[in-house]
Structures are given as C-alpha cells and as structure tokens.
Tab-separated table of C-alpha atoms and ligand atoms in Angstrom:
chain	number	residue	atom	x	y	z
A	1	UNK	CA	0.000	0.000	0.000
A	2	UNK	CA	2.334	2.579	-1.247
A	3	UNK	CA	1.255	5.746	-3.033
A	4	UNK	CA	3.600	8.366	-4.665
A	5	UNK	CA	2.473	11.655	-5.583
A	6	UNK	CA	5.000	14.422	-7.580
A	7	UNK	CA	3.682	17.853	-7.925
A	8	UNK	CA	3.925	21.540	-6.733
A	9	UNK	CA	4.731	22.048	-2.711
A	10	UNK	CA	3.779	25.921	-2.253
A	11	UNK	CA	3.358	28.914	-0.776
A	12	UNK	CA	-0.581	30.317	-1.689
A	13	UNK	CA	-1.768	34.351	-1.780
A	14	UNK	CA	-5.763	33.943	-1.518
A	15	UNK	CA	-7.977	36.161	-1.906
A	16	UNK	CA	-12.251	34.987	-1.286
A	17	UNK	CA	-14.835	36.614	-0.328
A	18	UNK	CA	-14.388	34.693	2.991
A	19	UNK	CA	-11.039	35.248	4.517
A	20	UNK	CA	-7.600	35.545	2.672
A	21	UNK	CA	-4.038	35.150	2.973
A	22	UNK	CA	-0.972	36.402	2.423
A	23	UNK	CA	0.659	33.404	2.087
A	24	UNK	CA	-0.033	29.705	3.575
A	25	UNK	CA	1.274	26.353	2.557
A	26	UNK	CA	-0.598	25.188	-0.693
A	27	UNK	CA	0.723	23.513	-3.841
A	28	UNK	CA	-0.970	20.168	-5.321
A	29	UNK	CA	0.835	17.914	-3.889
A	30	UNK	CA	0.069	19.094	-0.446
A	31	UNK	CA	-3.429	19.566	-0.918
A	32	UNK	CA	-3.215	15.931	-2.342
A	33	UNK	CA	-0.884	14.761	0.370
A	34	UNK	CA	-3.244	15.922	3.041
A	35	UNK	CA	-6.587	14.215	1.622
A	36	UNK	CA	-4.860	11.017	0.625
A	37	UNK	CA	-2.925	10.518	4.306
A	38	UNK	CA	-5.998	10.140	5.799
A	39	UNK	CA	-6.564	6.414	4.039
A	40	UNK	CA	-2.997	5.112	2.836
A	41	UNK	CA	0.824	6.220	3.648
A	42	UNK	CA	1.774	9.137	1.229
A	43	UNK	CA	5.648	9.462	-0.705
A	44	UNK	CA	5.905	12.455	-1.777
A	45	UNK	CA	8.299	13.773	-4.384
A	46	UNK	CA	8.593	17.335	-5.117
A	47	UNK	CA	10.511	20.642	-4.538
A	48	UNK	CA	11.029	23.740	-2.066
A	49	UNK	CA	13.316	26.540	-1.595
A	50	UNK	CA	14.731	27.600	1.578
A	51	UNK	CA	11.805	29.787	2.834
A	52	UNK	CA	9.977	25.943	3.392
A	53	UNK	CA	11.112	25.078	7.074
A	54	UNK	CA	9.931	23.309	10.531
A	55	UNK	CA	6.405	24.743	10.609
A	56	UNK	CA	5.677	23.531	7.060
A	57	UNK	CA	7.609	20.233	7.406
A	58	UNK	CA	5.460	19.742	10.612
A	59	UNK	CA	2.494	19.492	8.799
A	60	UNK	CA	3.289	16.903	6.668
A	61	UNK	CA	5.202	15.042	9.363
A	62	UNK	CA	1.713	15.121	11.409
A	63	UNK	CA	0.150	12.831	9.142
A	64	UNK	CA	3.435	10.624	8.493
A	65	UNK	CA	3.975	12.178	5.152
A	66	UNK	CA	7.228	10.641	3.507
A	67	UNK	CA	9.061	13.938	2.795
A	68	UNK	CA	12.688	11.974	1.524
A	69	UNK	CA	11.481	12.622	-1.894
A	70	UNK	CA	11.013	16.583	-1.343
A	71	UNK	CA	14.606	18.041	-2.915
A	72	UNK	CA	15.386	21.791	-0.815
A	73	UNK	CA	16.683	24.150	-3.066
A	74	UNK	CA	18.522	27.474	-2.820
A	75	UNK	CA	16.255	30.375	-3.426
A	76	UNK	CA	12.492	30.576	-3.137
A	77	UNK	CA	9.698	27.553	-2.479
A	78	UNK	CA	6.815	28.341	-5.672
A	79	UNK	CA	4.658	31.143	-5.170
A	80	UNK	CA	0.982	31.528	-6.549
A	81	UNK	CA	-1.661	33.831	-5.846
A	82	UNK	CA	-5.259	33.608	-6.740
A	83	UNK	CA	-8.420	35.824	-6.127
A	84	UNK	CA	-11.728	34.395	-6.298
A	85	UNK	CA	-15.062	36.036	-7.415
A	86	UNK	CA	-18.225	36.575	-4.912
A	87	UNK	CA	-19.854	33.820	-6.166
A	88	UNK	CA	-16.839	31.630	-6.044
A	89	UNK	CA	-17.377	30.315	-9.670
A	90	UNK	CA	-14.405	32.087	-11.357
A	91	UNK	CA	-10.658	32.678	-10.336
A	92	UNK	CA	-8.056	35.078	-11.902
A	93	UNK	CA	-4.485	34.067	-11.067
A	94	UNK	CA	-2.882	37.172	-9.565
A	95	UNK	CA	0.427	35.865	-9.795
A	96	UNK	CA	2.904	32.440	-10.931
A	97	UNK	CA	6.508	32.922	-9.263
A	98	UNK	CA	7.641	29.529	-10.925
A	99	UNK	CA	11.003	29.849	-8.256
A	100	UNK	CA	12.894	26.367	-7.728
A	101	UNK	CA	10.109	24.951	-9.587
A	102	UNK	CA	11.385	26.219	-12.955
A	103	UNK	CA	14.416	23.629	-12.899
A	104	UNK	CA	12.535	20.738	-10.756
A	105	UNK	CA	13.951	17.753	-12.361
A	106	UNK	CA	12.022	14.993	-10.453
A	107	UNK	CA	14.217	12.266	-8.807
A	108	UNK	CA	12.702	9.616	-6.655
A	109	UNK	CA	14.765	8.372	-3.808
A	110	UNK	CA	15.545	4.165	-3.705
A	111	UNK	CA	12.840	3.665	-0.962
A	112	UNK	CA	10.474	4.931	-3.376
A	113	UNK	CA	10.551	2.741	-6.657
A	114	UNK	CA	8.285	0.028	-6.020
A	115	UNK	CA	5.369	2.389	-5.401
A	116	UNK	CA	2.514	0.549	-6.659
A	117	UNK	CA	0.381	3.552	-6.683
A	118	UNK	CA	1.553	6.500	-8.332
A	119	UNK	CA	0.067	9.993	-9.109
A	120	UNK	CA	1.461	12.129	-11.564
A	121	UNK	CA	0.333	15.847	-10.697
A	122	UNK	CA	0.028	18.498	-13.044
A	123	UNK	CA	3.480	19.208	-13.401
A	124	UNK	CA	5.892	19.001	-17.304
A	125	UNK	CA	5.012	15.929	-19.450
A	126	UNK	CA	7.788	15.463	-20.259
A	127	UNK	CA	9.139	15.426	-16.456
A	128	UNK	CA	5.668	13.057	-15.193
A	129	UNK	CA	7.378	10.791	-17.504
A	130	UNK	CA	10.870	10.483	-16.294
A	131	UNK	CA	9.161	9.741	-13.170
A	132	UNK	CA	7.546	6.449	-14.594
A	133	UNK	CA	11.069	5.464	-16.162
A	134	UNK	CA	12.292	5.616	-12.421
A	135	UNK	CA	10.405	3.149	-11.071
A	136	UNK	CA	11.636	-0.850	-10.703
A	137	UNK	CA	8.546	-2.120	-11.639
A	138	UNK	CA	5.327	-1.290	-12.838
A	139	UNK	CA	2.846	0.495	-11.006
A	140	UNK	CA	-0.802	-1.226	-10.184
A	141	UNK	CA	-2.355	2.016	-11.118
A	142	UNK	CA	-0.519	5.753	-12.682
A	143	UNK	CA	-3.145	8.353	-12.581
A	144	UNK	CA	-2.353	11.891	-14.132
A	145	UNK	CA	-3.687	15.214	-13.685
A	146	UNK	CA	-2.625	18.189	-16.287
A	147	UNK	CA	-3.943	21.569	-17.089
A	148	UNK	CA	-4.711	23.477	-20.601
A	149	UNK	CA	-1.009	25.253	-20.194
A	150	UNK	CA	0.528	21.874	-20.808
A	151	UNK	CA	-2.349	20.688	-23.605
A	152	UNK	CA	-1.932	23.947	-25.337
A	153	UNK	CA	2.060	24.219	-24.968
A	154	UNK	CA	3.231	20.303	-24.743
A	155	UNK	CA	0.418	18.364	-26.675
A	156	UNK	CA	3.290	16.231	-28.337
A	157	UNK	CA	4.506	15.430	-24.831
A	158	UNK	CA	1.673	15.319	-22.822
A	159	UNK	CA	0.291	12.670	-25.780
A	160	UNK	CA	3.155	10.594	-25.560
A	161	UNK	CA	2.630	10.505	-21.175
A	162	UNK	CA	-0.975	9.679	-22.078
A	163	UNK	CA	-0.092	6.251	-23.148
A	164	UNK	CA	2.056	5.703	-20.231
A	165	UNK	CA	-1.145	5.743	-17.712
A	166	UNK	CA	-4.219	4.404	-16.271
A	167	UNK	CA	-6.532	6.591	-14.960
A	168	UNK	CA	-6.205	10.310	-15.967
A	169	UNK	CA	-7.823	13.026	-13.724
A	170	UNK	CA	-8.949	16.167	-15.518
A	171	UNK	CA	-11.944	18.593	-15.278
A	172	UNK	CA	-15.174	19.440	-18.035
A	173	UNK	CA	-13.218	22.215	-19.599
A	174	UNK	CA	-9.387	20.227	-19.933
A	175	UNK	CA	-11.320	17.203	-21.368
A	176	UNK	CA	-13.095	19.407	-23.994
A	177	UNK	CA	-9.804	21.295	-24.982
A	178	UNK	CA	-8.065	17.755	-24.863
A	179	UNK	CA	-10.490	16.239	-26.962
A	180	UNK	CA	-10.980	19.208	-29.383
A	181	UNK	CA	-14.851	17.818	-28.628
A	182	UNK	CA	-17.404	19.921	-27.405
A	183	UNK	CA	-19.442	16.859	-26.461
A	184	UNK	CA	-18.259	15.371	-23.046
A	185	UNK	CA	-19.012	11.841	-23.890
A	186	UNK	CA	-17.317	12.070	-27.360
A	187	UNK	CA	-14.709	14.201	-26.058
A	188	UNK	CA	-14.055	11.023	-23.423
A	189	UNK	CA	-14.483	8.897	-26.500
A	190	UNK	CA	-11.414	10.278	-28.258
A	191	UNK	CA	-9.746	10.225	-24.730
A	192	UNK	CA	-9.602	6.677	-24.455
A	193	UNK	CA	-8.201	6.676	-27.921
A	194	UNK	CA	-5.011	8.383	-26.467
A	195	UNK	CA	-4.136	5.770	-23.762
A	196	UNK	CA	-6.190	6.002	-20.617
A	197	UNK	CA	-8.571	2.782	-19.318
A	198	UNK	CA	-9.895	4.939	-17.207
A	199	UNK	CA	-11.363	8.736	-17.002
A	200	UNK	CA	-12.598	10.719	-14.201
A	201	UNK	CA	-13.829	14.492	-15.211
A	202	UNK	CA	-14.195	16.758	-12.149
A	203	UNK	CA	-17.218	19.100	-12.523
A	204	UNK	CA	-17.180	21.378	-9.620
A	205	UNK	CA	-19.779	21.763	-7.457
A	206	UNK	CA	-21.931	19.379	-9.836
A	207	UNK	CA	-19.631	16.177	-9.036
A	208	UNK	CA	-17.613	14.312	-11.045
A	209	UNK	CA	-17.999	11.335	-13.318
A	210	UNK	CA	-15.966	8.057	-13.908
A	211	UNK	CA	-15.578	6.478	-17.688
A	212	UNK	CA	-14.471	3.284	-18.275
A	213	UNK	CA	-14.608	1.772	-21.919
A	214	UNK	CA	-18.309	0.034	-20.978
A	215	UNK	CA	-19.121	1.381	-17.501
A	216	UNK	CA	-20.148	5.198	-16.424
A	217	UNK	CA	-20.754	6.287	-12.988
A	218	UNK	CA	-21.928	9.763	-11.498
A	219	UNK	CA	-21.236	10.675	-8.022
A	220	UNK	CA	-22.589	14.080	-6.983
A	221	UNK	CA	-20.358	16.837	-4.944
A	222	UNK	CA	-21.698	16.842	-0.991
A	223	UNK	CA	-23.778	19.131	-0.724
A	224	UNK	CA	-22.570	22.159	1.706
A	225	UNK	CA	-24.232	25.200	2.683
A	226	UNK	CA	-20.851	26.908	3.820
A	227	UNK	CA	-18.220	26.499	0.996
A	228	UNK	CA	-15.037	29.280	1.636
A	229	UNK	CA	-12.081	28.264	-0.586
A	230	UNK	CA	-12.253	25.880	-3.640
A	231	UNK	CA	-7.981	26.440	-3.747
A	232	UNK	CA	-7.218	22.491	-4.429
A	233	UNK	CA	-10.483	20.835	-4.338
A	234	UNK	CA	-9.596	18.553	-7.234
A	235	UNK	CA	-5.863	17.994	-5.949
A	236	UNK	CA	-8.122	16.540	-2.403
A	237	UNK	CA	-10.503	14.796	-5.029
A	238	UNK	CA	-7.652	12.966	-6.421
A	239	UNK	CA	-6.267	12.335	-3.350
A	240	UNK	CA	-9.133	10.745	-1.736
A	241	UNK	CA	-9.278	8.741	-4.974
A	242	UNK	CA	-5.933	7.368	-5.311
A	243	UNK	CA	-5.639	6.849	-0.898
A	244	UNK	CA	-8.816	4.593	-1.086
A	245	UNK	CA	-7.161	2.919	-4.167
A	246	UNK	CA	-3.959	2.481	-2.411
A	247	UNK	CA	-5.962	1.024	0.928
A	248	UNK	CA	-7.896	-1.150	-1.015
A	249	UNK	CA	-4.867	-2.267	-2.854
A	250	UNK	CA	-7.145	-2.980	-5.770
A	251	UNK	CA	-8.099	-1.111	-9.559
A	252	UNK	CA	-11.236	-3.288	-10.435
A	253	UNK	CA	-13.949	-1.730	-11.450
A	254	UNK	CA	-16.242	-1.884	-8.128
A	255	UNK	CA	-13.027	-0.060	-6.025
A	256	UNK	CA	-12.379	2.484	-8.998
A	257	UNK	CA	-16.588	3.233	-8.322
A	258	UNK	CA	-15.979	3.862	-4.585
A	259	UNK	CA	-12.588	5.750	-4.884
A	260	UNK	CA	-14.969	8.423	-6.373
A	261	UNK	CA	-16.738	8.295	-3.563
A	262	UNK	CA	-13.562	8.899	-1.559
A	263	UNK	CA	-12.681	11.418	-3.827
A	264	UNK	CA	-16.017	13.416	-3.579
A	265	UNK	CA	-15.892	13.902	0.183
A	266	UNK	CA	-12.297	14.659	0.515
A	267	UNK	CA	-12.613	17.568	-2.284
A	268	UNK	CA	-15.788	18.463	-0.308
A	269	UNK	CA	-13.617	19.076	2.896
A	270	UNK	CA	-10.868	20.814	1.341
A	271	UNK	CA	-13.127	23.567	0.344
A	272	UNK	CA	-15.036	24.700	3.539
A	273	UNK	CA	-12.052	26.569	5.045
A	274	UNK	CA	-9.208	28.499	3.906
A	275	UNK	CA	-6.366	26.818	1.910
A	276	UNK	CA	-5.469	23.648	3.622
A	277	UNK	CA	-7.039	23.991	7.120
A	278	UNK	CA	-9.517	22.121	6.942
A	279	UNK	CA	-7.591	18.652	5.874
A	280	UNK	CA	-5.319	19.700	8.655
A	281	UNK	CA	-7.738	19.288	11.171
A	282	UNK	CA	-9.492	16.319	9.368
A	283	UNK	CA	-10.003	12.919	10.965
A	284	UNK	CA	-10.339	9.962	9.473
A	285	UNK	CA	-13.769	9.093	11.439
A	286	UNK	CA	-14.758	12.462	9.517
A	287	UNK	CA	-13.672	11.217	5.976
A	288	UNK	CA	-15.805	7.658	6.830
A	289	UNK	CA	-18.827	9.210	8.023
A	290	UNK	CA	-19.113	11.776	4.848
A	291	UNK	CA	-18.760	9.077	2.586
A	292	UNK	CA	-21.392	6.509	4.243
A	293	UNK	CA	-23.565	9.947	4.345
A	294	UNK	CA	-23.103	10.505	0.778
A	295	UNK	CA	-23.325	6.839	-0.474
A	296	UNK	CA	-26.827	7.334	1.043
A	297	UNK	CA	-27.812	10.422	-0.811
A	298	UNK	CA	-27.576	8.571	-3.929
A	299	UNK	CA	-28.567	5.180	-3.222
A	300	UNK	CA	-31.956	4.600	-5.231
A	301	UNK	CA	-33.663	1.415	-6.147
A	302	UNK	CA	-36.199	1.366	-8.911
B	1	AMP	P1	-6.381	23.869	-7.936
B	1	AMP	O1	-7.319	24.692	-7.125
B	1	AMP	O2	-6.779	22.434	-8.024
B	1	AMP	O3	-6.037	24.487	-9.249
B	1	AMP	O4	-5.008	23.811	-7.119
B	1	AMP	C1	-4.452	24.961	-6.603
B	1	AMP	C2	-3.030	24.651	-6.133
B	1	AMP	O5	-2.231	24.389	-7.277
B	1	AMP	C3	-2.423	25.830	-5.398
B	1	AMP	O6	-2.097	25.430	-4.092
B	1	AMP	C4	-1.191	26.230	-6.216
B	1	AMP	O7	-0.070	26.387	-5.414
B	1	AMP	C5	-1.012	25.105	-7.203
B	1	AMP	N1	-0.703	25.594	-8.545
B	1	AMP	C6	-1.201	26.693	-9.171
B	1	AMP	N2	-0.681	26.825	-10.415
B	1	AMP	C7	0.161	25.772	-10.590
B	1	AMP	C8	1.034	25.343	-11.660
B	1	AMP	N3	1.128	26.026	-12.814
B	1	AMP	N4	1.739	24.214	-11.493
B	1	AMP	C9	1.655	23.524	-10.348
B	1	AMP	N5	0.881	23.878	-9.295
B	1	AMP	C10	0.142	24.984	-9.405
C-alpha cells in the first residue's frame, strides 16, 4: 500500500470573499498529500526553496507524510496567488513565481521505486514521464492530472505521457480542450483513444464522473451550505481517490466506483475553510462518516 504523488509544494496568496491570505502552505501535492494521508501512507516527491522550514515540514510530518522525496533548493519555495469572485465560480491568477520549480527535475529516492500507486500531478510531461522510467517495476495504477497550459504548450509530450497511464484526472473544460470535442461523452471517446482505461472528469460543485470503456458512474459533490475556498479541491478529489485505491490495494472496477466516492468527500472538505485547514484538522472518522452519508444520498432502487 504505497502511493507516490509528484507535484507543486507551495506557498498560496488567496484572496475569497471569505477570509484571505498572504501566504499559507498550498501547492498540489500538499493539498493531495493531506486528503490522501488520511486512508494510505503518502511518498511524496517534489521541490522547495529555503523559505519551506519546521512549521511547514510539521504538517506533513503530522500525518506521516514521507518527505525523503522533497529536494530543498537554494532560493524561493513556488509562489501563486489567486483571487476568487463573490460567487466563487471564477478565479483570476494574480500571480505564478515559478522559483525552484522552474528547474525541478524529479528524482525519486531508492525507498520509493516500487510504489505501486503513483500519481502524476500536473506538473511538465515530459518530467511526469521520467518519473515512470524511475520506477523498478510497474505500477498497479498511474493516474495523471494536467492543465490546458501543458495541452496547449506540450500536446506532443503530454500525448506521448498519455499512453504511459491508467486513470487520468482532468476537469469538463481540460477534457473538452483535450479532446478538441465539445461533447463530453465524445470528447471522453477520443480520450480513451489516447491511452487512458480509465477517465474521471471533475465538474465542480456538480460532481464528477468516472468512464471506463463500458461502464459510467456519477457521483454528486456533498452538498454544503458553507463552501469558503475551492484552492485544491480537485488535488483533495484525487487524493481521496488514489488513498482509497492504495488502501484497497485494488483497480477493479467496483473499487475504482468507490474511490470516487472517496474522492467526492475529501474535495468536499478541502473547500469549507481556507487553503489547507480544513484537511489539517481532518479525521479519518470524519472522511468515513461523509462518505457513508453521501453513499446514502444517492442510493436509489427502482
Ligand atoms: P487547484 O485549485 O486544483 O487548481 O489547485 C491549486 C493549487 O495548485 C495551489 O495550491 C497552487 O499552489 C497550485 N498551482 C497553481 N498553479 C500551478 C502550476 N502552474 N503548477 C503547479 N501547481 C500549481
């Protein structure tokens, strides 16, 4: 039961209409980190500057977070700033200080090569695939989330990644521009054509869906009346996804169906406080009772 996750460890600006910040850890991989600790040990592989030090480590050392993958740099951790709209529906980026991020060249300690589940955050194509050609053997699952930056910049790459995986993680609008398909279902269509068994499109606050080749499933987002910060929802989604995955020890189709469940209700917690304090304080009791609760809400017999 060993999950590795590579992506961005940050420092976050945030601006809602609820609270913001100056700056507070963030980054994908911690928001991912977080959700996915609560149901399966966490590697993590990533990197920070200097300005990253005991209070940060400390959080990830609270929920036994493997940190011998995260390379210190000289010079500054990554720095993004984002400001969110009343309604909490759009975001403009105020600001992308790339930092030690610019030259990450992923290396994965010894300890870390038998991982047999591995997510490839949104990071370089080309660098989510050096990561695969480190490992010893193959992976039981490689799940991959990217953004349109790397479809619009790196399709070549990102294509040639594509075939490398299992599952890919994306949301509505990435799987449209991936696709060049306007039409979810076709754009999945031509998705599957490009390598991945399996497809999981984050919608927001209207769920997210699971495609197989002959199987679809909908699971709804849990419904909450106070929602503050949606900074890394789908980072917690796929966390919660891959740490049920990664506890179950299994891909099949019927644990693939309740990973999305998992995923649901840890993106669902990520979001009702600012940045990551909510997962901080998260138990796992919590994470159970949310997903019996929402298993529930859509259980109908006809
Ligand atoms: P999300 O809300 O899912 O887009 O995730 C937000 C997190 O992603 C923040 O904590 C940022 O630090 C991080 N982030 C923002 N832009 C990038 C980027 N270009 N590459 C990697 N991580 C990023």
């Amino acid at each position: 039961m060993s999950l590795l996750v590579v992506g961005s460890v940050a420092f976050d600006g945030l601006q809602t209409p609820y609270g913001s910040t100056d700056r507070t850890l963030g980054g994908a991989a911690t928001y991912f980190s977080l959700a996915a600790s609560l149901l399966a040990p966490v590697r993590l592989v990533g990197v920070v500057g200097d300005d990253f030090g005991g209070s940060e480590e400390a959080v990830f050392a609270r929920r036994k977070i493997d940190l011998r993958g995260l390379e210190r740099a000289q010079g500054k951790s990554f720095f993004w700033a984002g400001k969110y709209s009343d309604d909490l529906r759009t975001r403009e980026t105020l600001r992308t200080d790339l930092n030690v991020f610019a030259t990450f060249d992923p290396k994965l300690p010894e300890a870390y090569r038998d991982s047999e589940f591995v997510f490839l955050g949104n990071i370089d194509p080309t660098l989510q695939r050096n990561v695969l050609n480190q490992m010893r053997r193959k992976p039981k699952l490689v799940a991959l989330d990217t953004m349109n930056y790397w479809i619009s910049r790196t399709p070549d790459e990102l294509a040639k990644t594509l075939r490398l995986i299992d599952a890919l993680l994306i949301n509505d609008e990435e799987a449209v521009q991936l696709a060049g398909e306007h039409n979810l279902l076709r754009a999945v269509r031509r998705i599957f054509s490009m390598g991945p068994k399996a497809i999981v499109v984050k919608r927001g606050e209207y769920g997210a869906m699971l495609f197989q080749r002959d199987a679809i499933l909908a699971v709804p987002a849990y419904p909450l009346e106070n929602v503050h910060d949606p900074t890394g929802a789908g980072d917690s989604f796929a966390g919660g996804f891959m740490g049920y995955l990664a506890r179950a020890k299994k891909t099949e189709h019927g644990s693939l169906r309740r990973a999305m469940v998992y995923g649901s209700v840890l993106g669902s917690f990520a979001v009702e406080k600012l940045g990551i304090e909510r997962l901080c304080s998260l138990k796992a009791k919590e994470v159970e009772s949310r997903a019996r609760e929402l298993v529930r809400m859509t259980n109908i017999r006809l």
